[in-house]
């Protein structure tokens, strides 16, 4: 008998074996009824995955329905989020109090307060992450495995496994075709995250039909090539014991495990094993046929037999016992390791120490500095001292400047490599590889593990946050505090050319809810940007940094004003006089704003320069504050200078020096000049614009692209 | 002796073997000098890849330097685009007339007209696609292989292989970590694209150091699992013969081939085999040390020995012979198959028949229709009759409505599958799988194969064009005519909830140069949208379609006005009177614009409704036209109604009913109502807004979010 064969869960499952047909058919009956109830939704998957759910929820997973956020719980992530009924139904059966049968019936309904939306949402109890866009969930699960590994390596001591949970993740055929999943799988294998178990609902059906229309790969061999452990389960629609054994085996592996579970989508319905059953109600007649096939009376709608509730009735006491046991462990841990335990409690609470801002330098060199360097000066001391920070990069360590003295890599300590590696699982610097999308999705998982325990920081060139955009968006949607550091912003990045020069990307992130896109103009503003990002509860942030040197404005720049989004940068000592012109400078283009403003002032114009690091923050200020900065209702000619597409600046400016084409491969300052970013050229254009308004005042009402 | 051993190229390479040390060292010397010249750029890769280049450019690839666009040429795609010097240097050596030694020296310089930008650009001769963002190029190469396979299957006849070229693609360690590449690899294997040969510059070094820091997978096993043929070359830095043999073997495979070529980055420089040599000048002292190591005099800068030019002097005549031979083949093909040959010539020219618009219906049902259905009514007859169209979907055939009568799938005809497949390589409907990113990058490759030969059409939910955004952007940057069909746009998509409801995505695409994002309001506008997209030379397009039924406006909607971007939709029969209000309706939200306008008119306001399907098209109109529609300089209160983020509408409107949060899982119309999209609610808000302006006229100068 192997270790897994002697596991309590498998022994119990074997004892229960005679009940399985009954349990499975009533579970499937419930799914069929719920989808038919609102004539839509995704029932085929939950039906096919039923046995996997029994194995997980009844026998293997450790969790407590009385306390969905019990810290050491196993995590379950439904990467194929459209099958959410699977999870909702089990959450009902195991006794989560919020998930009543009535609540289940609100699936796909017009009920505004439903806890059963079309995809799982993190705001609801017993849901770890919001999923739906395929491939995200499995990458989130990898992030959770990273978080758990790091906590375990940092806080566990002999006899005190204070963190020893397992991350379970369900995927379907689709998730395993998506790029971010493939990146995350490769990463997880390379980091040997053996606390991660992926159950693959292998039904070989997707929307277009049989999966082999588009995918004929040997998925097991592919995972093995990626350093995963792979276990097959043949009769995955019914054989709960085999799934339990596979799950227990997986927990003993020294690698992450894929359990390839062969299932039948829409089992026992007339549409079984077809694409049709994936995302539609099977219709009244077929519902009846299903009931007939499995042997359930036609009138048994939303029917959950008492035996079923009884069968699951051990889950609550077991969950309470898990938590009680863990609480006891923590108590003795506190006695044995008081300092470590105190630190661990802070991590659980998700708080930063009150003095965290003390690590931010209060002044910076006056010499021209790239803001990617300023970013390092600000963040690295914080990351060095506060182990909440898990900082990583998509293979751009030499470029993004986020290495602190003595940083340790998050690494498999057993890895045998060609070159010396510095790291183990206590490490907090993550080499994500050239996998921007997975990086950000993994970071979401780290942040969602227990809100506040970790503040993940990702980094790459700003342009490549387009690769990662679906994950950045999901982080924002989930209100996760993740900080993304995008260096080499603007055309000022130079020679790499138009492929690397972002033109429209900031427009997306400025429009994205729950996200701060912050472009600091110099080191002081960079410090302010990190402060905002670190304090931003419910927001993800992108800090946008320059490759090239930036002029420093110690007289103008206000670290504490970044949080207002925009502020008066320079009034040239005549603050109260009527302005002829406002110039908005943004990020690395501030030098052109200040330079052209000085020329225009010398020509007699009364100019104000506004620094505008973050539109969303500015929108969150009072109308009074906003009026005090831009005086918008007075329609003072206002010119924004930014080497991005203008779209959206029209709210704040009447004209712009912006980009309406892609960039060009030229050295940074030459590239700027090529596109008209040159203080003299700008001053000339703005002067002409002001004269045009003098002649035809109505011109100011229509946004003018001056470039 | 195997077939490949008897190949002319390998025989020739073996005869040349004694020259290789000499050739390789002078090639590497040139690279070192060019990078040192401007103190930057990427020299390590081209240095390491030198032998691969000799194998390809001298022995294996069929191309004609006198005519870079010779139709049946082998294609070469440099997916690791940062190593562009590799390609530039070979293009010089083999005799492309544009690539002089002086031109080579413009690499990374301030030279505006340089043909040697920091990454390869499609606008330049002998460059097939613009590359740089990693993982794109290999997916483009897959697209070229699709294009070539389709042409070959359609036009080749026994004895007339009019299309029989090979697609070669170079990748580095980084490309093989990127999600879109992994998706494309899986697709290529499943489609058995054996005309694709990928040479992998396996130097195991990336920016952060040794690749095994982040990636320890067995790459060969992974490709084999994906149905690829894999060949290893051990001494890939020097052993040109082994590479030639591998390339010839690859051409004989019945699968796509990965040649895993083990190389040393920055060979013979003091920084060889380190990350440092990847993206930087090695410095003057190290340049001298390199020359000393390989045995080149210190003063031999930019030195190309005559022997080297002589060595490559056969390439031009060989290239001319290839083309002449092919021209001859075409002549006899024209005699044997006159009709087919005529059609083939049209494909080569990249033209559509003059009457293509005749396939578009001139009228549509008046009943409410989802625009995803209208899209099918418009596109499918065109795709059915014109074999320029290669239409595909990321596993959403049942949703996107792009199946025409008798459509044949693009498929490996030898595939043995679980379910019956309909297809072969002549098929023009591509099941891309759940691989949105690769889909769009593959489509770029199809479009770039020979501009105009194919018009690729992709499709998925609009939200998932965020996954594909880096590829859509590259298509726009390359001015490729690719049509992307994004269905289920807006919160009107309903129950799937916030994960599937796009809020900020349109803002990105509206800001992206060279792209038309078109949101038609009904069937007539949908017809206009496809017309624009099909005629849009130099532009990619996204046509944004609704899941839900849309009201049809046969009296107002103008198919022929879509090309203006915006137009007067309804003036309520009083066109010339002074307007109190303009309401802008967009796409599926037009019903709210028309509904609230009717209410406001009944309240005595003189209202104009403007339909605004495409901002970029509107920007391209004359100032006169734009003024005639929006009268912007008169500052008439103008309210845009769109269930997206407002950012950018401020250019055209003074207020908006827009989304500033993520959406919600509710049935479509309930979801609309939840967020205030309801004609009565809107009319009330707009009325209040107009009254506010009456009291305080300056309110109109500041964009108001009315939602």
mmCIF file with all atom_site columns, N, CA and C in Angstrom, chain A residues 119 134 178-179 183 186 190 206 208 212 216-218 225 227 395 397 418 431 436 467 473 496 498 627 650-651 702 705, chain B residues 119 134 178-179 183 186 206 208 212 216-218 225 227 395 397 418 431 436 467 473 496 498 627 650-651 665 702 705:
data_model
loop_
_atom_site.group_PDB
_atom_site.id
_atom_site.type_symbol
_atom_site.label_atom_id
_atom_site.label_alt_id
_atom_site.label_comp_id
_atom_site.label_asym_id
_atom_site.label_entity_id
_atom_site.label_seq_id
_atom_site.pdbx_PDB_ins_code
_atom_site.Cartn_x
_atom_site.Cartn_y
_atom_site.Cartn_z
_atom_site.occupancy
_atom_site.B_iso_or_equiv
_atom_site.pdbx_formal_charge
_atom_site.auth_seq_id
_atom_site.auth_comp_id
_atom_site.auth_asym_id
_atom_site.auth_atom_id
_atom_site.pdbx_PDB_model_num
ATOM 1   N N  . UNK A 1 119 ? -19.710 34.368 -13.917 1.00 0.00 ? 119 UNK A N  1
ATOM 2   C CA . UNK A 1 119 ? -18.366 33.855 -13.625 1.00 0.00 ? 119 UNK A CA 1
ATOM 3   C C  . UNK A 1 119 ? -18.072 34.123 -12.151 1.00 0.00 ? 119 UNK A C  1
ATOM 4   N N  . UNK A 1 134 ? -10.016 33.010 -20.224 1.00 0.00 ? 134 UNK A N  1
ATOM 5   C CA . UNK A 1 134 ? -9.369  31.702 -20.070 1.00 0.00 ? 134 UNK A CA 1
ATOM 6   C C  . UNK A 1 134 ? -7.856  31.815 -19.910 1.00 0.00 ? 134 UNK A C  1
ATOM 7   N N  . UNK A 1 178 ? -4.385  28.564 -24.010 1.00 0.00 ? 178 UNK A N  1
ATOM 8   C CA . UNK A 1 178 ? -4.119  30.000 -23.887 1.00 0.00 ? 178 UNK A CA 1
ATOM 9   C C  . UNK A 1 178 ? -2.650  30.278 -23.521 1.00 0.00 ? 178 UNK A C  1
ATOM 10  N N  . UNK A 1 179 ? -2.073  31.252 -24.175 1.00 0.00 ? 179 UNK A N  1
ATOM 11  C CA . UNK A 1 179 ? -0.681  31.624 -23.937 1.00 0.00 ? 179 UNK A CA 1
ATOM 12  C C  . UNK A 1 179 ? -0.321  31.877 -22.479 1.00 0.00 ? 179 UNK A C  1
ATOM 13  N N  . UNK A 1 183 ? 2.608   29.901 -20.423 1.00 0.00 ? 183 UNK A N  1
ATOM 14  C CA . UNK A 1 183 ? 3.740   30.564 -19.762 1.00 0.00 ? 183 UNK A CA 1
ATOM 15  C C  . UNK A 1 183 ? 3.807   30.184 -18.283 1.00 0.00 ? 183 UNK A C  1
ATOM 16  N N  . UNK A 1 186 ? 5.019   26.641 -17.629 1.00 0.00 ? 186 UNK A N  1
ATOM 17  C CA . UNK A 1 186 ? 6.471   26.541 -17.778 1.00 0.00 ? 186 UNK A CA 1
ATOM 18  C C  . UNK A 1 186 ? 7.184   27.103 -16.545 1.00 0.00 ? 186 UNK A C  1
ATOM 19  N N  . UNK A 1 190 ? 9.502   25.107 -13.729 1.00 0.00 ? 190 UNK A N  1
ATOM 20  C CA . UNK A 1 190 ? 10.885  25.542 -13.519 1.00 0.00 ? 190 UNK A CA 1
ATOM 21  C C  . UNK A 1 190 ? 11.138  25.917 -12.060 1.00 0.00 ? 190 UNK A C  1
ATOM 22  N N  . UNK A 1 206 ? -14.793 21.675 -27.192 1.00 0.00 ? 206 UNK A N  1
ATOM 23  C CA . UNK A 1 206 ? -14.865 23.122 -26.974 1.00 0.00 ? 206 UNK A CA 1
ATOM 24  C C  . UNK A 1 206 ? -15.967 23.676 -27.875 1.00 0.00 ? 206 UNK A C  1
ATOM 25  N N  . UNK A 1 208 ? -16.246 24.959 -30.719 1.00 0.00 ? 208 UNK A N  1
ATOM 26  C CA . UNK A 1 208 ? -16.288 24.603 -32.137 1.00 0.00 ? 208 UNK A CA 1
ATOM 27  C C  . UNK A 1 208 ? -16.441 23.106 -32.372 1.00 0.00 ? 208 UNK A C  1
ATOM 28  N N  . UNK A 1 212 ? -9.706  18.194 -31.115 1.00 0.00 ? 212 UNK A N  1
ATOM 29  C CA . UNK A 1 212 ? -8.649  17.855 -32.079 1.00 0.00 ? 212 UNK A CA 1
ATOM 30  C C  . UNK A 1 212 ? -8.809  18.565 -33.419 1.00 0.00 ? 212 UNK A C  1
ATOM 31  N N  . UNK A 1 216 ? -3.961  18.778 -31.403 1.00 0.00 ? 216 UNK A N  1
ATOM 32  C CA . UNK A 1 216 ? -3.725  17.331 -31.386 1.00 0.00 ? 216 UNK A CA 1
ATOM 33  C C  . UNK A 1 216 ? -2.504  16.992 -30.552 1.00 0.00 ? 216 UNK A C  1
ATOM 34  N N  . UNK A 1 217 ? -2.075  17.943 -29.722 1.00 0.00 ? 217 UNK A N  1
ATOM 35  C CA . UNK A 1 217 ? -0.833  17.706 -29.003 1.00 0.00 ? 217 UNK A CA 1
ATOM 36  C C  . UNK A 1 217 ? -1.001  16.648 -27.911 1.00 0.00 ? 217 UNK A C  1
ATOM 37  N N  . UNK A 1 218 ? 0.112   16.100 -27.485 1.00 0.00 ? 218 UNK A N  1
ATOM 38  C CA . UNK A 1 218 ? 0.151   15.153 -26.381 1.00 0.00 ? 218 UNK A CA 1
ATOM 39  C C  . UNK A 1 218 ? 0.337   15.975 -25.103 1.00 0.00 ? 218 UNK A C  1
ATOM 40  N N  . UNK A 1 225 ? 7.478   17.551 -20.143 1.00 0.00 ? 225 UNK A N  1
ATOM 41  C CA . UNK A 1 225 ? 8.613   18.328 -20.666 1.00 0.00 ? 225 UNK A CA 1
ATOM 42  C C  . UNK A 1 225 ? 8.815   19.614 -19.865 1.00 0.00 ? 225 UNK A C  1
ATOM 43  N N  . UNK A 1 227 ? 8.529   19.815 -16.706 1.00 0.00 ? 227 UNK A N  1
ATOM 44  C CA . UNK A 1 227 ? 8.891   19.427 -15.333 1.00 0.00 ? 227 UNK A CA 1
ATOM 45  C C  . UNK A 1 227 ? 7.696   19.281 -14.409 1.00 0.00 ? 227 UNK A C  1
ATOM 46  N N  . UNK A 1 395 ? 12.472  39.224 -17.126 1.00 0.00 ? 395 UNK A N  1
ATOM 47  C CA . UNK A 1 395 ? 13.808  39.140 -17.730 1.00 0.00 ? 395 UNK A CA 1
ATOM 48  C C  . UNK A 1 395 ? 14.398  40.501 -18.069 1.00 0.00 ? 395 UNK A C  1
ATOM 49  N N  . UNK A 1 397 ? 15.991  42.531 -15.487 1.00 0.00 ? 397 UNK A N  1
ATOM 50  C CA . UNK A 1 397 ? 16.694  43.015 -14.291 1.00 0.00 ? 397 UNK A CA 1
ATOM 51  C C  . UNK A 1 397 ? 17.698  44.131 -14.596 1.00 0.00 ? 397 UNK A C  1
ATOM 52  N N  . UNK A 1 418 ? 23.249  25.627 -14.876 1.00 0.00 ? 418 UNK A N  1
ATOM 53  C CA . UNK A 1 418 ? 24.527  25.847 -15.552 1.00 0.00 ? 418 UNK A CA 1
ATOM 54  C C  . UNK A 1 418 ? 25.345  26.913 -14.840 1.00 0.00 ? 418 UNK A C  1
ATOM 55  N N  . UNK A 1 431 ? 12.353  35.912 -10.842 1.00 0.00 ? 431 UNK A N  1
ATOM 56  C CA . UNK A 1 431 ? 12.670  35.946 -12.278 1.00 0.00 ? 431 UNK A CA 1
ATOM 57  C C  . UNK A 1 431 ? 11.535  35.228 -13.007 1.00 0.00 ? 431 UNK A C  1
ATOM 58  N N  . UNK A 1 436 ? 5.516   38.088 -19.807 1.00 0.00 ? 436 UNK A N  1
ATOM 59  C CA . UNK A 1 436 ? 4.884   39.262 -19.212 1.00 0.00 ? 436 UNK A CA 1
ATOM 60  C C  . UNK A 1 436 ? 3.452   38.972 -18.769 1.00 0.00 ? 436 UNK A C  1
ATOM 61  N N  . UNK A 1 467 ? 1.211   43.084 -23.627 1.00 0.00 ? 467 UNK A N  1
ATOM 62  C CA . UNK A 1 467 ? 1.134   41.618 -23.547 1.00 0.00 ? 467 UNK A CA 1
ATOM 63  C C  . UNK A 1 467 ? 0.391   41.200 -22.274 1.00 0.00 ? 467 UNK A C  1
ATOM 64  N N  . UNK A 1 473 ? -5.701  43.987 -16.214 1.00 0.00 ? 473 UNK A N  1
ATOM 65  C CA . UNK A 1 473 ? -7.132  44.293 -16.129 1.00 0.00 ? 473 UNK A CA 1
ATOM 66  C C  . UNK A 1 473 ? -7.816  43.436 -15.061 1.00 0.00 ? 473 UNK A C  1
ATOM 67  N N  . UNK A 1 496 ? 15.179  51.471 -30.084 1.00 0.00 ? 496 UNK A N  1
ATOM 68  C CA . UNK A 1 496 ? 14.435  50.227 -30.286 1.00 0.00 ? 496 UNK A CA 1
ATOM 69  C C  . UNK A 1 496 ? 13.274  50.421 -31.265 1.00 0.00 ? 496 UNK A C  1
ATOM 70  N N  . UNK A 1 498 ? 9.669   51.841 -33.246 1.00 0.00 ? 498 UNK A N  1
ATOM 71  C CA . UNK A 1 498 ? 8.214   51.866 -33.053 1.00 0.00 ? 498 UNK A CA 1
ATOM 72  C C  . UNK A 1 498 ? 7.653   50.617 -32.388 1.00 0.00 ? 498 UNK A C  1
ATOM 73  N N  . UNK A 1 627 ? -10.852 72.771 -10.468 1.00 0.00 ? 627 UNK A N  1
ATOM 74  C CA . UNK A 1 627 ? -10.972 74.109 -11.071 1.00 0.00 ? 627 UNK A CA 1
ATOM 75  C C  . UNK A 1 627 ? -9.771  74.970 -10.720 1.00 0.00 ? 627 UNK A C  1
ATOM 76  N N  . UNK A 1 650 ? -8.448  65.625 -24.093 1.00 0.00 ? 650 UNK A N  1
ATOM 77  C CA . UNK A 1 650 ? -9.406  66.660 -24.471 1.00 0.00 ? 650 UNK A CA 1
ATOM 78  C C  . UNK A 1 650 ? -10.255 67.096 -23.284 1.00 0.00 ? 650 UNK A C  1
ATOM 79  N N  . UNK A 1 651 ? -10.317 66.277 -22.261 1.00 0.00 ? 651 UNK A N  1
ATOM 80  C CA . UNK A 1 651 ? -11.067 66.641 -21.060 1.00 0.00 ? 651 UNK A CA 1
ATOM 81  C C  . UNK A 1 651 ? -10.407 67.799 -20.320 1.00 0.00 ? 651 UNK A C  1
ATOM 82  N N  . UNK A 1 702 ? -12.629 73.782 -29.817 1.00 0.00 ? 702 UNK A N  1
ATOM 83  C CA . UNK A 1 702 ? -12.407 72.533 -30.542 1.00 0.00 ? 702 UNK A CA 1
ATOM 84  C C  . UNK A 1 702 ? -10.970 72.101 -30.349 1.00 0.00 ? 702 UNK A C  1
ATOM 85  N N  . UNK A 1 705 ? -5.030  69.487 -32.584 1.00 0.00 ? 705 UNK A N  1
ATOM 86  C CA . UNK A 1 705 ? -3.780  68.727 -32.590 1.00 0.00 ? 705 UNK A CA 1
ATOM 87  C C  . UNK A 1 705 ? -2.706  69.611 -33.210 1.00 0.00 ? 705 UNK A C  1
ATOM 88  N N  . UNK B 2 119 ? 14.953  47.448 -35.000 1.00 0.00 ? 119 UNK B N  1
ATOM 89  C CA . UNK B 2 119 ? 14.293  46.160 -35.263 1.00 0.00 ? 119 UNK B CA 1
ATOM 90  C C  . UNK B 2 119 ? 13.904  46.143 -36.734 1.00 0.00 ? 119 UNK B C  1
ATOM 91  N N  . UNK B 2 134 ? 8.594   40.070 -28.615 1.00 0.00 ? 134 UNK B N  1
ATOM 92  C CA . UNK B 2 134 ? 8.984   38.665 -28.740 1.00 0.00 ? 134 UNK B CA 1
ATOM 93  C C  . UNK B 2 134 ? 7.787   37.742 -28.900 1.00 0.00 ? 134 UNK B C  1
ATOM 94  N N  . UNK B 2 178 ? 7.342   33.061 -24.715 1.00 0.00 ? 178 UNK B N  1
ATOM 95  C CA . UNK B 2 178 ? 6.185   33.943 -24.852 1.00 0.00 ? 178 UNK B CA 1
ATOM 96  C C  . UNK B 2 178 ? 4.916   33.170 -25.218 1.00 0.00 ? 178 UNK B C  1
ATOM 97  N N  . UNK B 2 179 ? 3.839   33.516 -24.578 1.00 0.00 ? 179 UNK B N  1
ATOM 98  C CA . UNK B 2 179 ? 2.561   32.854 -24.816 1.00 0.00 ? 179 UNK B CA 1
ATOM 99  C C  . UNK B 2 179 ? 2.127   32.776 -26.270 1.00 0.00 ? 179 UNK B C  1
ATOM 100 N N  . UNK B 2 183 ? 1.279   29.326 -28.288 1.00 0.00 ? 183 UNK B N  1
ATOM 101 C CA . UNK B 2 183 ? -0.004  29.061 -28.943 1.00 0.00 ? 183 UNK B CA 1
ATOM 102 C C  . UNK B 2 183 ? 0.210   28.709 -30.424 1.00 0.00 ? 183 UNK B C  1
ATOM 103 N N  . UNK B 2 186 ? 1.671   25.241 -31.020 1.00 0.00 ? 186 UNK B N  1
ATOM 104 C CA . UNK B 2 186 ? 0.662   24.200 -30.854 1.00 0.00 ? 186 UNK B CA 1
ATOM 105 C C  . UNK B 2 186 ? -0.243  24.125 -32.088 1.00 0.00 ? 186 UNK B C  1
ATOM 106 N N  . UNK B 2 206 ? 19.682  34.945 -21.488 1.00 0.00 ? 206 UNK B N  1
ATOM 107 C CA . UNK B 2 206 ? 18.772  36.063 -21.735 1.00 0.00 ? 206 UNK B CA 1
ATOM 108 C C  . UNK B 2 206 ? 19.221  37.228 -20.845 1.00 0.00 ? 206 UNK B C  1
ATOM 109 N N  . UNK B 2 208 ? 18.547  38.418 -18.025 1.00 0.00 ? 208 UNK B N  1
ATOM 110 C CA . UNK B 2 208 ? 18.826  38.204 -16.606 1.00 0.00 ? 208 UNK B CA 1
ATOM 111 C C  . UNK B 2 208 ? 19.928  37.192 -16.353 1.00 0.00 ? 208 UNK B C  1
ATOM 112 N N  . UNK B 2 212 ? 18.209  29.027 -17.476 1.00 0.00 ? 212 UNK B N  1
ATOM 113 C CA . UNK B 2 212 ? 17.648  28.077 -16.506 1.00 0.00 ? 212 UNK B CA 1
ATOM 114 C C  . UNK B 2 212 ? 17.277  28.742 -15.176 1.00 0.00 ? 212 UNK B C  1
ATOM 115 N N  . UNK B 2 216 ? 13.541  25.610 -17.172 1.00 0.00 ? 216 UNK B N  1
ATOM 116 C CA . UNK B 2 216 ? 14.337  24.382 -17.172 1.00 0.00 ? 216 UNK B CA 1
ATOM 117 C C  . UNK B 2 216 ? 13.661  23.298 -17.997 1.00 0.00 ? 216 UNK B C  1
ATOM 118 N N  . UNK B 2 217 ? 12.706  23.695 -18.826 1.00 0.00 ? 217 UNK B N  1
ATOM 119 C CA . UNK B 2 217 ? 11.943  22.682 -19.544 1.00 0.00 ? 217 UNK B CA 1
ATOM 120 C C  . UNK B 2 217 ? 12.777  21.989 -20.618 1.00 0.00 ? 217 UNK B C  1
ATOM 121 N N  . UNK B 2 218 ? 12.314  20.840 -21.024 1.00 0.00 ? 218 UNK B N  1
ATOM 122 C CA . UNK B 2 218 ? 12.924  20.085 -22.117 1.00 0.00 ? 218 UNK B CA 1
ATOM 123 C C  . UNK B 2 218 ? 12.242  20.558 -23.396 1.00 0.00 ? 218 UNK B C  1
ATOM 124 N N  . UNK B 2 225 ? 5.909   16.873 -28.349 1.00 0.00 ? 225 UNK B N  1
ATOM 125 C CA . UNK B 2 225 ? 4.548   16.708 -27.827 1.00 0.00 ? 225 UNK B CA 1
ATOM 126 C C  . UNK B 2 225 ? 3.547   17.514 -28.651 1.00 0.00 ? 225 UNK B C  1
ATOM 127 N N  . UNK B 2 227 ? 3.622   17.821 -31.814 1.00 0.00 ? 227 UNK B N  1
ATOM 128 C CA . UNK B 2 227 ? 3.623   17.266 -33.169 1.00 0.00 ? 227 UNK B CA 1
ATOM 129 C C  . UNK B 2 227 ? 4.620   17.922 -34.116 1.00 0.00 ? 227 UNK B C  1
ATOM 130 N N  . UNK B 2 395 ? -12.265 29.610 -31.659 1.00 0.00 ? 395 UNK B N  1
ATOM 131 C CA . UNK B 2 395 ? -13.207 28.667 -31.056 1.00 0.00 ? 395 UNK B CA 1
ATOM 132 C C  . UNK B 2 395 ? -14.556 29.282 -30.727 1.00 0.00 ? 395 UNK B C  1
ATOM 133 N N  . UNK B 2 397 ? -17.097 29.679 -33.339 1.00 0.00 ? 397 UNK B N  1
ATOM 134 C CA . UNK B 2 397 ? -17.941 29.558 -34.536 1.00 0.00 ? 397 UNK B CA 1
ATOM 135 C C  . UNK B 2 397 ? -19.423 29.730 -34.253 1.00 0.00 ? 397 UNK B C  1
ATOM 136 N N  . UNK B 2 418 ? -11.163 12.275 -33.646 1.00 0.00 ? 418 UNK B N  1
ATOM 137 C CA . UNK B 2 418 ? -12.254 11.593 -32.954 1.00 0.00 ? 418 UNK B CA 1
ATOM 138 C C  . UNK B 2 418 ? -13.577 11.819 -33.682 1.00 0.00 ? 418 UNK B C  1
ATOM 139 N N  . UNK B 2 431 ? -9.932  27.130 -37.885 1.00 0.00 ? 431 UNK B N  1
ATOM 140 C CA . UNK B 2 431 ? -10.197 26.962 -36.457 1.00 0.00 ? 431 UNK B CA 1
ATOM 141 C C  . UNK B 2 431 ? -8.886  27.208 -35.719 1.00 0.00 ? 431 UNK B C  1
ATOM 142 N N  . UNK B 2 436 ? -6.359  33.458 -28.992 1.00 0.00 ? 436 UNK B N  1
ATOM 143 C CA . UNK B 2 436 ? -6.671  34.745 -29.615 1.00 0.00 ? 436 UNK B CA 1
ATOM 144 C C  . UNK B 2 436 ? -5.404  35.476 -30.071 1.00 0.00 ? 436 UNK B C  1
ATOM 145 N N  . UNK B 2 467 ? -6.531  40.117 -25.297 1.00 0.00 ? 467 UNK B N  1
ATOM 146 C CA . UNK B 2 467 ? -5.487  39.076 -25.349 1.00 0.00 ? 467 UNK B CA 1
ATOM 147 C C  . UNK B 2 467 ? -4.647  39.239 -26.618 1.00 0.00 ? 467 UNK B C  1
ATOM 148 N N  . UNK B 2 473 ? -1.929  45.285 -32.750 1.00 0.00 ? 473 UNK B N  1
ATOM 149 C CA . UNK B 2 473 ? -1.072  46.473 -32.852 1.00 0.00 ? 473 UNK B CA 1
ATOM 150 C C  . UNK B 2 473 ? 0.020   46.270 -33.909 1.00 0.00 ? 473 UNK B C  1
ATOM 151 N N  . UNK B 2 496 ? -22.547 37.119 -18.886 1.00 0.00 ? 496 UNK B N  1
ATOM 152 C CA . UNK B 2 496 ? -21.167 36.697 -18.666 1.00 0.00 ? 496 UNK B CA 1
ATOM 153 C C  . UNK B 2 496 ? -20.439 37.624 -17.693 1.00 0.00 ? 496 UNK B C  1
ATOM 154 N N  . UNK B 2 498 ? -18.706 41.133 -15.762 1.00 0.00 ? 498 UNK B N  1
ATOM 155 C CA . UNK B 2 498 ? -17.634 42.119 -15.951 1.00 0.00 ? 498 UNK B CA 1
ATOM 156 C C  . UNK B 2 498 ? -16.382 41.551 -16.598 1.00 0.00 ? 498 UNK B C  1
ATOM 157 N N  . UNK B 2 627 ? -17.239 70.086 -38.971 1.00 0.00 ? 627 UNK B N  1
ATOM 158 C CA . UNK B 2 627 ? -18.049 71.174 -38.400 1.00 0.00 ? 627 UNK B CA 1
ATOM 159 C C  . UNK B 2 627 ? -19.521 71.011 -38.751 1.00 0.00 ? 627 UNK B C  1
ATOM 160 N N  . UNK B 2 650 ? -14.360 63.362 -25.206 1.00 0.00 ? 650 UNK B N  1
ATOM 161 C CA . UNK B 2 650 ? -14.342 64.781 -24.847 1.00 0.00 ? 650 UNK B CA 1
ATOM 162 C C  . UNK B 2 650 ? -14.002 65.660 -26.053 1.00 0.00 ? 650 UNK B C  1
ATOM 163 N N  . UNK B 2 651 ? -13.391 65.074 -27.071 1.00 0.00 ? 651 UNK B N  1
ATOM 164 C CA . UNK B 2 651 ? -13.074 65.830 -28.288 1.00 0.00 ? 651 UNK B CA 1
ATOM 165 C C  . UNK B 2 651 ? -14.336 66.224 -29.043 1.00 0.00 ? 651 UNK B C  1
ATOM 166 N N  . UNK B 2 665 ? -22.684 41.178 -13.985 1.00 0.00 ? 665 UNK B N  1
ATOM 167 C CA . UNK B 2 665 ? -23.358 40.004 -14.533 1.00 0.00 ? 665 UNK B CA 1
ATOM 168 C C  . UNK B 2 665 ? -24.862 40.122 -14.343 1.00 0.00 ? 665 UNK B C  1
ATOM 169 N N  . UNK B 2 702 ? -16.705 72.315 -19.650 1.00 0.00 ? 702 UNK B N  1
ATOM 170 C CA . UNK B 2 702 ? -16.026 71.247 -18.906 1.00 0.00 ? 702 UNK B CA 1
ATOM 171 C C  . UNK B 2 702 ? -16.808 69.962 -19.094 1.00 0.00 ? 702 UNK B C  1
ATOM 172 N N  . UNK B 2 705 ? -19.518 64.093 -16.752 1.00 0.00 ? 705 UNK B N  1
ATOM 173 C CA . UNK B 2 705 ? -19.946 62.688 -16.731 1.00 0.00 ? 705 UNK B CA 1
ATOM 174 C C  . UNK B 2 705 ? -21.329 62.643 -16.120 1.00 0.00 ? 705 UNK B C  1
#
